[in-house]
Tab-separated table of C-alpha atoms and ligand atoms in Angstrom:
chain	number	residue	atom	x	y	z
A	72	MET	CA	22.950	20.113	-4.302
A	73	LYS	CA	19.751	18.578	-2.942
A	74	LEU	CA	19.800	14.990	-1.671
A	75	TYR	CA	16.712	12.766	-1.645
A	76	TYR	CA	15.531	9.606	0.114
A	77	LYS	CA	12.771	7.102	-0.524
A	78	ILE	CA	11.494	4.662	2.088
A	79	ASN	CA	9.537	1.545	1.081
A	80	THR	CA	7.518	0.369	4.061
A	81	TYR	CA	5.964	-3.090	4.399
A	82	GLY	CA	3.696	-4.427	7.148
A	83	CYS	CA	1.883	-2.944	10.086
A	84	GLN	CA	1.391	0.522	11.652
A	85	MET	CA	4.394	-0.128	13.879
A	86	ASN	CA	6.537	-0.290	10.739
A	87	VAL	CA	4.848	2.782	9.271
A	88	HIS	CA	5.761	4.669	12.443
A	89	GLU	CA	9.302	3.269	12.504
A	90	SER	CA	9.755	4.512	8.955
A	91	GLU	CA	8.934	7.959	10.355
A	92	LYS	CA	11.916	7.482	12.677
A	93	ILE	CA	14.182	6.450	9.787
A	94	ALA	CA	12.900	9.496	7.876
A	95	GLY	CA	13.624	11.702	10.898
A	96	GLN	CA	17.269	10.628	10.837
A	97	LEU	CA	17.507	11.315	7.095
A	98	ILE	CA	15.843	14.736	7.351
A	99	GLU	CA	18.279	15.576	10.181
A	100	ARG	CA	21.092	14.929	7.688
A	101	GLY	CA	19.586	17.238	5.092
A	102	TYR	CA	17.815	14.706	2.844
A	103	LEU	CA	14.401	15.435	1.316
A	104	PRO	CA	11.635	12.875	0.662
A	105	THR	CA	10.843	11.634	-2.864
A	106	ASP	CA	8.680	8.902	-4.422
A	107	ASP	CA	10.983	8.580	-7.394
A	108	ASP	CA	13.626	5.794	-7.315
A	109	ASN	CA	15.608	7.572	-10.033
A	110	LEU	CA	15.895	10.774	-8.023
A	111	ALA	CA	16.707	9.079	-4.698
A	112	ASP	CA	20.230	9.100	-3.215
A	113	VAL	CA	19.185	6.734	-0.413
A	114	ILE	CA	16.555	4.007	-0.800
A	115	VAL	CA	15.476	2.223	2.381
A	116	PHE	CA	13.387	-0.957	2.680
A	117	ASN	CA	11.658	-1.265	6.034
A	118	THR	CA	10.557	-4.896	5.879
A	119	CYS	CA	7.996	-7.226	7.447
A	120	CYS	CA	8.162	-11.008	7.899
A	121	ILE	CA	4.804	-11.829	9.472
A	122	ARG	CA	3.705	-13.777	6.388
A	123	ASP	CA	5.578	-15.291	3.514
A	124	ASN	CA	4.099	-12.902	0.892
A	125	ALA	CA	5.374	-9.810	2.765
A	126	GLU	CA	8.896	-11.235	2.581
A	127	ARG	CA	8.641	-12.231	-1.057
A	128	ARG	CA	7.461	-8.773	-2.106
A	129	ALA	CA	10.388	-7.107	-0.350
A	130	PHE	CA	12.889	-9.512	-1.957
A	131	GLY	CA	11.447	-8.844	-5.388
A	132	ASN	CA	11.617	-5.077	-4.975
A	133	VAL	CA	15.179	-5.075	-3.608
A	134	GLY	CA	16.287	-7.301	-6.495
A	135	ALA	CA	14.755	-4.903	-9.013
A	136	LEU	CA	17.141	-2.143	-7.873
A	137	LYS	CA	20.284	-3.943	-9.073
A	138	LYS	CA	20.164	-2.139	-12.415
A	139	LEU	CA	19.651	1.260	-10.822
A	140	LYS	CA	22.597	0.768	-8.482
A	141	LYS	CA	24.776	-0.226	-11.439
A	142	ALA	CA	23.858	2.972	-13.267
A	143	LYS	CA	24.203	5.205	-10.190
A	144	LYS	CA	27.153	4.040	-8.093
A	145	SER	CA	26.547	6.662	-5.373
A	146	LEU	CA	23.057	5.320	-4.600
A	147	ILE	CA	22.834	3.915	-1.063
A	148	ILE	CA	20.491	0.949	-0.606
A	149	ALA	CA	19.568	0.041	2.953
A	150	ILE	CA	17.370	-2.762	4.225
A	151	GLY	CA	16.074	-3.146	7.754
A	152	GLY	CA	13.091	-4.113	9.883
A	153	CYS	CA	11.581	-7.419	10.984
A	154	MET	CA	12.813	-9.531	8.063
A	155	THR	CA	16.476	-8.660	8.561
A	156	GLN	CA	16.306	-9.180	12.341
A	157	GLN	CA	15.733	-12.941	11.816
A	158	PRO	CA	18.839	-15.069	12.424
A	159	GLY	CA	20.776	-15.775	9.218
A	160	VAL	CA	18.790	-13.398	6.975
A	161	ALA	CA	21.471	-10.660	6.928
A	162	ASP	CA	24.071	-13.198	5.664
A	163	MET	CA	21.654	-14.492	3.053
A	164	LEU	CA	20.879	-10.934	1.872
A	165	ARG	CA	24.593	-10.090	1.599
A	166	GLN	CA	25.119	-13.115	-0.640
A	167	LYS	CA	22.004	-12.740	-2.748
A	168	PHE	CA	22.138	-8.939	-3.122
A	169	PRO	CA	25.821	-7.903	-2.729
A	170	PHE	CA	24.918	-4.387	-3.911
A	171	ILE	CA	23.073	-3.611	-0.610
A	172	ASP	CA	25.013	-1.001	1.403
A	173	ILE	CA	23.421	-1.162	4.845
A	174	ILE	CA	21.579	-3.930	6.673
A	175	PHE	CA	20.054	-3.085	10.031
A	176	GLY	CA	17.456	-4.647	12.350
A	177	THR	CA	14.482	-3.610	14.447
A	178	TYR	CA	16.588	-3.322	17.609
A	179	ASN	CA	19.029	-0.765	16.259
A	180	LEU	CA	16.856	1.341	13.974
A	181	SER	CA	17.865	4.405	15.978
A	182	ASP	CA	21.463	3.903	14.774
A	183	PHE	CA	20.463	4.023	11.114
A	184	GLY	CA	21.698	7.619	10.687
A	185	LYS	CA	25.107	6.755	12.150
A	186	MET	CA	25.401	3.707	9.886
A	187	LEU	CA	24.664	5.930	6.906
A	188	ASP	CA	27.328	8.440	8.053
A	189	ASP	CA	29.881	5.620	8.353
A	190	ARG	CA	28.975	4.202	4.956
A	191	LEU	CA	29.404	7.602	3.320
A	192	LYS	CA	32.621	8.428	5.223
A	193	ASN	CA	34.599	5.196	5.074
A	194	GLY	CA	32.862	3.518	2.142
A	195	LYS	CA	32.591	0.204	3.986
A	196	LYS	CA	29.484	-1.901	3.595
A	197	PHE	CA	27.636	-2.178	6.840
A	198	THR	CA	25.652	-4.885	8.638
A	199	SER	CA	24.549	-4.263	12.151
A	200	LEU	CA	22.098	-6.381	14.108
A	201	ILE	CA	22.010	-6.556	17.854
A	202	ASP	CA	20.205	-9.182	19.890
A	203	SER	CA	18.527	-7.253	22.650
A	204	TYR	CA	16.288	-4.255	22.463
A	205	SER	CA	17.317	-1.033	24.148
A	206	LEU	CA	15.063	1.999	24.381
A	207	ASN	CA	16.405	5.019	22.593
A	208	GLU	CA	14.283	8.073	23.221
A	209	ASN	CA	16.375	10.466	21.187
A	210	VAL	CA	15.336	9.522	17.668
A	211	PRO	CA	13.949	12.382	15.559
A	212	ILE	CA	10.541	11.589	14.035
A	213	TYR	CA	9.353	12.919	10.682
A	214	ARG	CA	5.605	12.314	10.888
A	215	THR	CA	3.908	11.553	7.598
A	216	SER	CA	0.447	10.514	8.694
A	217	GLY	CA	-1.551	13.744	8.237
A	218	THR	CA	-3.885	14.466	11.121
A	219	ASN	CA	-2.956	11.355	13.101
A	220	ALA	CA	0.221	10.955	15.150
A	221	TRP	CA	1.398	7.440	16.008
A	222	VAL	CA	2.920	7.189	19.473
A	223	ASN	CA	4.624	4.014	20.650
A	224	ILE	CA	3.931	3.050	24.247
A	225	ILE	CA	5.402	-0.466	24.365
A	226	TYR	CA	7.823	-2.376	22.141
A	227	GLY	CA	8.102	-6.154	21.711
A	228	CYS	CA	5.878	-9.038	22.730
A	229	ASN	CA	6.038	-11.748	25.448
A	230	ASN	CA	3.170	-13.877	24.200
A	231	PHE	CA	4.750	-16.349	21.801
A	232	CYS	CA	1.611	-17.325	19.923
A	233	THR	CA	2.750	-20.533	18.241
A	234	TYR	CA	2.300	-19.180	14.696
A	235	CYS	CA	3.906	-15.795	15.203
A	236	ILE	CA	7.414	-14.588	14.493
A	237	VAL	CA	7.019	-11.166	16.138
A	238	PRO	CA	8.476	-12.084	19.564
A	239	HIS	CA	11.517	-13.515	17.741
A	240	VAL	CA	12.258	-10.307	15.839
A	241	ARG	CA	11.039	-7.622	18.230
A	242	GLY	CA	12.203	-8.965	21.590
A	243	ARG	CA	10.524	-8.832	24.979
A	244	GLU	CA	8.024	-6.194	26.117
A	245	THR	CA	9.676	-2.870	26.955
A	246	SER	CA	7.379	-0.029	28.050
A	247	ARG	CA	8.231	3.603	27.613
A	248	ASP	CA	8.203	5.967	30.541
A	249	LYS	CA	4.747	7.516	31.070
A	250	GLN	CA	6.016	11.100	31.313
A	251	VAL	CA	8.028	10.702	28.080
A	252	ILE	CA	4.846	9.482	26.338
A	253	LEU	CA	2.749	12.351	27.747
A	254	ASP	CA	5.372	14.902	26.651
A	255	GLU	CA	5.479	13.440	23.133
A	256	ILE	CA	1.672	13.587	22.878
A	257	LYS	CA	1.595	17.202	24.105
A	258	ARG	CA	4.163	18.123	21.438
A	259	CYS	CA	2.057	16.436	18.745
A	260	LEU	CA	-1.080	18.288	19.840
A	261	ASP	CA	0.840	21.580	19.934
A	262	GLU	CA	1.951	20.884	16.362
A	263	GLY	CA	-1.725	20.547	15.356
A	264	TYR	CA	-2.311	16.760	15.255
A	265	LYS	CA	-5.959	16.000	15.980
A	266	GLU	CA	-5.718	12.305	16.670
A	267	ILE	CA	-3.251	10.232	18.679
A	268	THR	CA	-2.958	6.492	18.106
A	269	LEU	CA	-1.039	4.603	20.769
A	270	LEU	CA	0.923	1.692	19.354
A	271	GLY	CA	2.128	-1.569	20.797
A	272	GLN	CA	2.010	-5.285	19.916
A	273	ASN	CA	-0.035	-5.666	23.110
A	274	VAL	CA	-0.962	-2.266	24.556
A	275	ASN	CA	-2.774	-3.876	27.486
A	276	SER	CA	0.574	-5.126	28.852
A	277	TYR	CA	1.828	-1.551	29.125
A	278	GLY	CA	3.773	-1.142	32.374
A	279	ASN	CA	3.937	-4.881	33.281
A	280	ASP	CA	7.695	-4.969	32.604
A	281	ARG	CA	8.066	-2.036	35.021
A	282	GLY	CA	6.143	-3.854	37.757
A	283	GLU	CA	3.168	-1.498	37.453
A	284	THR	CA	-0.448	-2.660	37.637
A	285	ASN	CA	-3.360	-1.198	35.669
A	286	ALA	CA	-0.838	1.071	33.999
A	287	PHE	CA	-2.595	1.138	30.618
A	288	ALA	CA	-5.931	2.346	32.013
A	289	SER	CA	-4.085	4.974	34.041
A	290	LEU	CA	-2.093	6.074	30.982
A	291	LEU	CA	-5.347	6.460	28.995
A	292	ALA	CA	-6.862	8.500	31.821
A	293	ASP	CA	-3.841	10.823	31.986
A	294	ILE	CA	-3.670	11.330	28.223
A	295	SER	CA	-7.372	12.094	27.973
A	296	LYS	CA	-6.933	14.924	30.507
A	297	ILE	CA	-4.575	16.847	28.202
A	298	ASP	CA	-6.211	20.096	27.041
A	299	GLY	CA	-7.680	20.500	23.566
A	300	LYS	CA	-10.049	18.638	21.261
A	301	PHE	CA	-8.413	15.479	19.983
A	302	ARG	CA	-9.188	11.808	19.529
A	303	LEU	CA	-7.351	8.981	21.212
A	304	ARG	CA	-7.135	5.489	19.713
A	305	PHE	CA	-4.918	2.502	20.516
A	306	MET	CA	-3.870	-0.793	18.991
A	307	THR	CA	-3.464	-3.735	19.439
A	308	SER	CA	-5.349	-5.208	22.394
A	309	HIS	CA	-4.895	-8.847	23.395
A	310	PRO	CA	-8.127	-10.552	24.574
A	311	LYS	CA	-6.302	-12.254	27.455
A	312	ASP	CA	-5.244	-8.874	28.871
A	313	LEU	CA	-8.081	-6.466	28.050
A	314	SER	CA	-9.438	-5.387	31.438
A	315	GLN	CA	-12.723	-3.961	32.646
A	316	ASP	CA	-10.772	-0.852	33.805
A	317	VAL	CA	-9.764	-0.058	30.225
A	318	VAL	CA	-13.323	-0.480	28.938
A	319	ASP	CA	-14.648	1.657	31.817
A	320	ILE	CA	-12.262	4.491	31.027
A	321	MET	CA	-13.184	4.258	27.321
A	322	ALA	CA	-16.876	4.442	28.233
A	323	SER	CA	-16.524	7.413	30.551
A	324	THR	CA	-14.088	9.521	28.520
A	325	PRO	CA	-15.438	11.242	25.385
A	326	ASN	CA	-12.094	11.766	23.630
A	327	ILE	CA	-11.141	8.064	23.775
A	328	CYS	CA	-12.719	6.671	20.616
A	329	ASN	CA	-15.384	3.981	20.863
A	330	ASN	CA	-13.273	1.723	18.736
A	331	ILE	CA	-11.284	-1.341	19.658
A	332	HIS	CA	-9.184	-3.739	17.613
A	333	LEU	CA	-9.376	-7.101	19.371
A	334	PRO	CA	-7.832	-9.940	17.334
A	335	VAL	CA	-9.702	-13.207	17.917
A	336	GLN	CA	-7.667	-15.368	15.457
A	337	SER	CA	-10.057	-18.344	15.772
A	338	GLY	CA	-13.513	-19.146	17.117
A	339	SER	CA	-12.462	-22.615	18.279
A	340	THR	CA	-11.202	-23.048	21.845
A	341	SER	CA	-9.081	-26.032	20.852
A	342	VAL	CA	-7.336	-24.098	18.040
A	343	LEU	CA	-6.870	-21.107	20.380
A	344	LYS	CA	-5.157	-23.494	22.813
A	345	ASP	CA	-2.858	-24.815	20.074
A	346	MET	CA	-2.114	-21.207	19.119
A	347	ASN	CA	-1.183	-20.454	22.767
A	348	ARG	CA	-3.625	-17.562	22.850
A	349	LYS	CA	-4.516	-18.160	26.534
A	350	TYR	CA	-8.265	-17.475	26.227
A	351	THR	CA	-11.303	-19.469	25.138
A	352	ARG	CA	-14.089	-18.740	22.667
A	353	GLU	CA	-16.395	-18.161	25.677
A	354	HIS	CA	-13.983	-15.671	27.254
A	355	TYR	CA	-13.721	-13.745	23.982
A	356	LEU	CA	-17.523	-13.619	23.655
A	357	SER	CA	-17.837	-12.465	27.279
A	358	LEU	CA	-15.407	-9.604	26.497
A	359	ILE	CA	-17.569	-8.555	23.560
A	360	ASP	CA	-20.633	-8.569	25.840
A	361	MET	CA	-18.750	-6.550	28.452
A	362	ILE	CA	-17.636	-3.964	25.855
A	363	ARG	CA	-21.117	-3.643	24.344
A	364	SER	CA	-22.823	-3.372	27.722
A	365	LYS	CA	-20.604	-0.373	28.553
A	366	ILE	CA	-20.230	1.085	25.032
A	367	PRO	CA	-23.251	0.012	22.961
A	368	ASN	CA	-22.037	1.588	19.692
A	369	CYS	CA	-18.395	0.426	20.005
A	370	GLY	CA	-16.774	-0.295	16.633
A	371	ILE	CA	-15.079	-3.661	17.137
A	372	THR	CA	-12.596	-4.926	14.549
A	373	THR	CA	-10.472	-8.051	14.575
A	374	ASP	CA	-7.819	-10.262	12.978
A	375	ILE	CA	-8.813	-13.794	11.973
A	376	MET	CA	-6.597	-16.546	10.674
A	377	VAL	CA	-7.682	-19.671	8.802
A	378	GLY	CA	-5.664	-22.771	7.997
A	379	PHE	CA	-3.749	-23.115	11.261
A	380	PRO	CA	-2.243	-26.653	11.167
A	381	THR	CA	-4.697	-28.194	13.667
A	382	GLU	CA	-7.829	-26.429	12.359
A	383	THR	CA	-10.512	-28.966	11.355
A	384	GLU	CA	-13.648	-28.143	9.332
A	385	GLU	CA	-15.556	-28.180	12.646
A	386	ASP	CA	-13.097	-25.654	14.137
A	387	PHE	CA	-13.452	-23.431	11.078
A	388	LEU	CA	-17.268	-23.533	11.382
A	389	GLN	CA	-16.818	-22.333	14.975
A	390	THR	CA	-14.909	-19.329	13.601
A	391	MET	CA	-17.726	-18.671	11.128
A	392	SER	CA	-20.340	-18.845	13.885
A	393	LEU	CA	-18.303	-16.483	16.098
A	394	VAL	CA	-18.092	-14.004	13.217
A	395	GLU	CA	-21.874	-14.215	12.773
A	396	GLN	CA	-22.434	-13.770	16.490
A	397	VAL	CA	-20.063	-10.839	17.083
A	398	ARG	CA	-20.718	-8.925	13.841
A	399	PHE	CA	-17.371	-7.154	13.590
A	400	LEU	CA	-17.309	-3.802	11.849
A	401	SER	CA	-14.512	-5.226	9.703
A	402	ALA	CA	-11.889	-7.934	9.958
A	403	PHE	CA	-8.364	-8.467	8.669
A	404	THR	CA	-8.426	-12.045	7.421
A	405	PHE	CA	-5.293	-14.101	6.895
A	406	VAL	CA	-4.313	-17.506	5.627
A	407	TYR	CA	-1.881	-19.118	8.061
A	408	SER	CA	1.666	-18.920	6.728
A	409	PRO	CA	4.362	-21.112	8.341
A	410	ARG	CA	7.158	-18.983	9.830
A	411	ASN	CA	10.655	-20.085	10.646
A	412	LEU	CA	11.443	-20.369	14.394
A	413	THR	CA	7.783	-20.902	15.343
A	414	PRO	CA	6.364	-24.191	16.754
A	415	ALA	CA	3.374	-24.259	14.379
A	416	ALA	CA	5.682	-24.365	11.353
A	417	LYS	CA	6.916	-27.807	12.512
A	418	MET	CA	3.400	-29.302	12.653
A	419	PRO	CA	1.879	-31.179	9.680
A	420	GLN	CA	0.373	-28.504	7.432
A	421	LEU	CA	-3.091	-28.294	5.872
A	422	ASP	CA	-3.652	-28.582	2.166
A	423	GLU	CA	-3.514	-25.225	0.297
A	424	CYS	CA	-6.929	-25.919	-1.309
A	425	VAL	CA	-8.508	-26.321	2.121
A	426	LYS	CA	-7.000	-23.000	3.259
A	427	LYS	CA	-8.152	-21.241	0.107
A	428	ASP	CA	-11.688	-22.562	0.413
A	429	ARG	CA	-11.915	-21.459	4.065
A	430	ILE	CA	-10.565	-17.953	3.494
A	431	THR	CA	-13.043	-17.416	0.641
A	432	ARG	CA	-15.992	-18.498	2.794
A	433	LEU	CA	-14.799	-16.313	5.684
A	434	ILE	CA	-14.260	-13.229	3.514
A	435	ASP	CA	-17.699	-13.662	1.891
A	436	LEU	CA	-19.365	-13.837	5.301
A	437	GLN	CA	-17.484	-10.862	6.751
A	438	ASN	CA	-18.137	-8.775	3.607
A	439	GLU	CA	-21.846	-9.415	3.975
A	440	ILE	CA	-21.762	-8.346	7.639
A	441	THR	CA	-19.563	-5.306	6.912
A	442	LEU	CA	-22.031	-4.130	4.238
A	443	GLN	CA	-25.018	-4.687	6.557
A	444	GLU	CA	-23.290	-2.749	9.351
A	445	SER	CA	-22.424	0.072	6.912
A	446	THR	CA	-25.969	0.195	5.523
A	447	ARG	CA	-27.318	0.612	9.063
A	448	CYS	CA	-25.521	3.982	9.205
A	449	VAL	CA	-27.396	5.462	6.220
A	450	GLY	CA	-29.513	8.423	7.359
A	451	GLY	CA	-27.449	9.003	10.508
A	452	VAL	CA	-25.212	11.990	11.270
A	453	TYR	CA	-21.664	11.292	12.445
A	454	GLU	CA	-18.839	13.505	13.618
A	455	VAL	CA	-15.932	12.832	11.265
A	456	LEU	CA	-12.341	13.997	11.561
A	457	CYS	CA	-11.408	15.107	8.045
A	458	GLU	CA	-8.116	13.232	7.501
A	459	ASP	CA	-7.342	13.308	3.803
A	460	LYS	CA	-8.151	14.895	0.457
A	461	VAL	CA	-8.687	12.086	-2.064
A	462	GLY	CA	-9.842	13.970	-5.170
A	463	ASP	CA	-11.143	17.310	-6.427
A	464	ASN	CA	-13.212	18.593	-3.486
A	465	ILE	CA	-13.466	15.043	-2.120
A	466	TYR	CA	-12.360	14.402	1.450
A	467	CYS	CA	-12.349	11.402	3.749
A	468	GLY	CA	-12.064	10.692	7.417
A	469	ARG	CA	-13.349	8.408	10.142
A	470	THR	CA	-16.139	8.423	12.685
A	471	ASP	CA	-15.398	7.946	16.358
A	472	GLU	CA	-16.140	4.196	15.906
A	473	GLY	CA	-13.605	3.995	13.083
A	474	LYS	CA	-15.955	3.903	10.068
A	475	LEU	CA	-14.482	5.397	6.908
A	476	VAL	CA	-16.529	8.248	5.397
A	477	SER	CA	-16.106	10.120	2.071
A	478	PHE	CA	-17.755	13.441	1.416
A	479	SER	CA	-17.454	16.449	-0.842
A	480	SER	CA	-16.786	20.021	0.192
A	481	ASP	CA	-15.940	23.255	-1.621
A	482	TYR	CA	-13.904	24.320	1.409
A	483	ASP	CA	-10.681	22.820	2.701
A	484	LEU	CA	-11.754	20.837	5.769
A	485	LEU	CA	-8.481	18.978	6.465
A	486	GLY	CA	-7.891	18.553	10.200
A	487	GLN	CA	-11.404	19.704	11.130
A	488	PHE	CA	-14.204	17.843	12.889
A	489	VAL	CA	-17.314	17.936	10.697
A	490	ASN	CA	-20.811	16.479	10.963
A	491	ILE	CA	-21.672	14.299	8.005
A	492	ARG	CA	-25.087	12.915	7.106
A	493	ILE	CA	-24.611	9.485	5.548
A	494	ASP	CA	-26.578	8.909	2.346
A	495	SER	CA	-25.086	5.689	0.973
A	496	ALA	CA	-22.792	2.792	1.842
A	497	LYS	CA	-20.534	0.561	-0.213
A	498	HIS	CA	-18.712	-2.293	1.553
A	499	SER	CA	-16.943	-0.667	4.529
A	500	ALA	CA	-17.099	2.866	3.082
A	501	LEU	CA	-19.796	5.395	3.857
A	502	PHE	CA	-20.660	8.394	1.678
A	503	GLY	CA	-22.336	11.554	2.858
A	504	LYS	CA	-22.755	15.306	2.885
A	505	VAL	CA	-21.590	17.967	5.267
A	506	GLU	CA	-24.411	18.862	7.647
A	507	VAL	CA	-24.608	22.601	8.208
B	812	5AD	N1	0.377	-16.459	9.283
B	812	5AD	C1	-0.726	-15.732	8.985
B	812	5AD	N2	-1.116	-14.663	9.707
B	812	5AD	C2	-0.364	-14.333	10.782
B	812	5AD	N3	-0.506	-13.357	11.692
B	812	5AD	C3	0.517	-13.438	12.571
B	812	5AD	N4	1.333	-14.451	12.237
B	812	5AD	C4	0.793	-15.052	11.139
B	812	5AD	C5	1.159	-16.153	10.342
B	812	5AD	N5	2.229	-16.911	10.621
B	812	5AD	C6	-1.645	-12.426	11.693
B	812	5AD	C7	-2.407	-12.473	13.023
B	812	5AD	C8	-2.034	-11.185	13.675
B	812	5AD	C9	-1.840	-10.274	12.476
B	812	5AD	C10	-1.071	-9.034	12.730
B	812	5AD	O1	-1.174	-11.090	11.549
B	812	5AD	O2	-3.790	-12.523	12.733
B	812	5AD	O3	-3.026	-10.706	14.558
B	813	SF4	FE1	2.342	-12.233	17.592
B	813	SF4	FE2	0.724	-13.176	19.512
B	813	SF4	FE3	2.565	-11.278	20.092
B	813	SF4	FE4	0.431	-10.631	18.581
B	813	SF4	S1	0.379	-11.345	20.733
B	813	SF4	S2	2.584	-10.085	18.179
B	813	SF4	S3	0.088	-12.533	17.413
B	813	SF4	S4	2.985	-13.389	19.451
């Protein structure tokens, strides 16, 4: 009899990749993937808690499974990830949703398979959260991301931005061994992946916990020397740690993409100070100048937050002027959401109407810039890695700078590098034809 699993993933790329590790443990036990709740024998929620809405969505979806569990007693429901790693949440989940079988955290995701074995063998409901992260290199990975392979280089975060819960649920920075990373990348390339994306909450801190200096630039240099045509990307960079060495190696190495995600959060130095970001508006702008002087066509993207408790209208206008000055390719924009355990949650909060008004103005401005930047590409020819088939003969992929391109082809181009002439643009998407 075939057994099936379904994983519901919330949040960032780190979670997407960690779901590949949960999937690896299920595949190892003979389960097959499905998108159908009714067919699944194991349903896993890999949760996020960075903003209130991510938590609420997960709660709602877990709650909706009560009926299914009642009808199918053998169904195993497991919940893990950032939300469950918060103190007290596992107890609350057990009370609110007594039908959950397994609760695990971010620190012990590699034990998920064993917890499932125990649940099936002894029938006992299982909660397991540990309070310090330990590296486990022996987790099987079932990659689901097409042509791109995610590779973790550093776990956790030491920065404690005053709004952010991540350091509280993912522990302190722990870098992986360089040789282990290089071996994993070589395996991915041997398996046919065409793009490697290095992951970490702050990739620029890679190696600091091991007492190494300039380790990230040296890691990039070593990876780029691996044989074969492939693209190398990384995320996320912290402006306080991004060094000239990293930008130099990006500029001088063709297979490292000219694409950097550099979250600014705010354009106001005083808000940045209250956020404990450890850089100023001027420093951020000088980084942008440094990047563009070395890599003129670099695709720069960012995260921006509005409505931080101490943000005045003047501070917000500083964010708007920074956005106008930098002209990001695109930006993830967020309304500040108070998070338990964080200092900013204890400050007097701004009115919801003020937050809503600011996010609307920011999104309108960034949309205008994104469209202008996209329109500038019309007429140009870009090398695109064909990453996905999205319709009959319709494919999509990204340029080196990270711009999304759709195009049609009568041939299957998945996994191939193709030159595309851009003939139109809509918001952040470009449309074009294969150039022969
Ligand atoms: N509220 C809103 N956005 C947040 N982020 C982190 N914490 C919060 C919060 N409490 C945003 C930041 C970060 C991105 C991943 O999520 O912009 O860069
Ligand atoms: Fe959160 Fe700041 Fe760490 Fe990013 S750097 S994960 S925003 S604490």
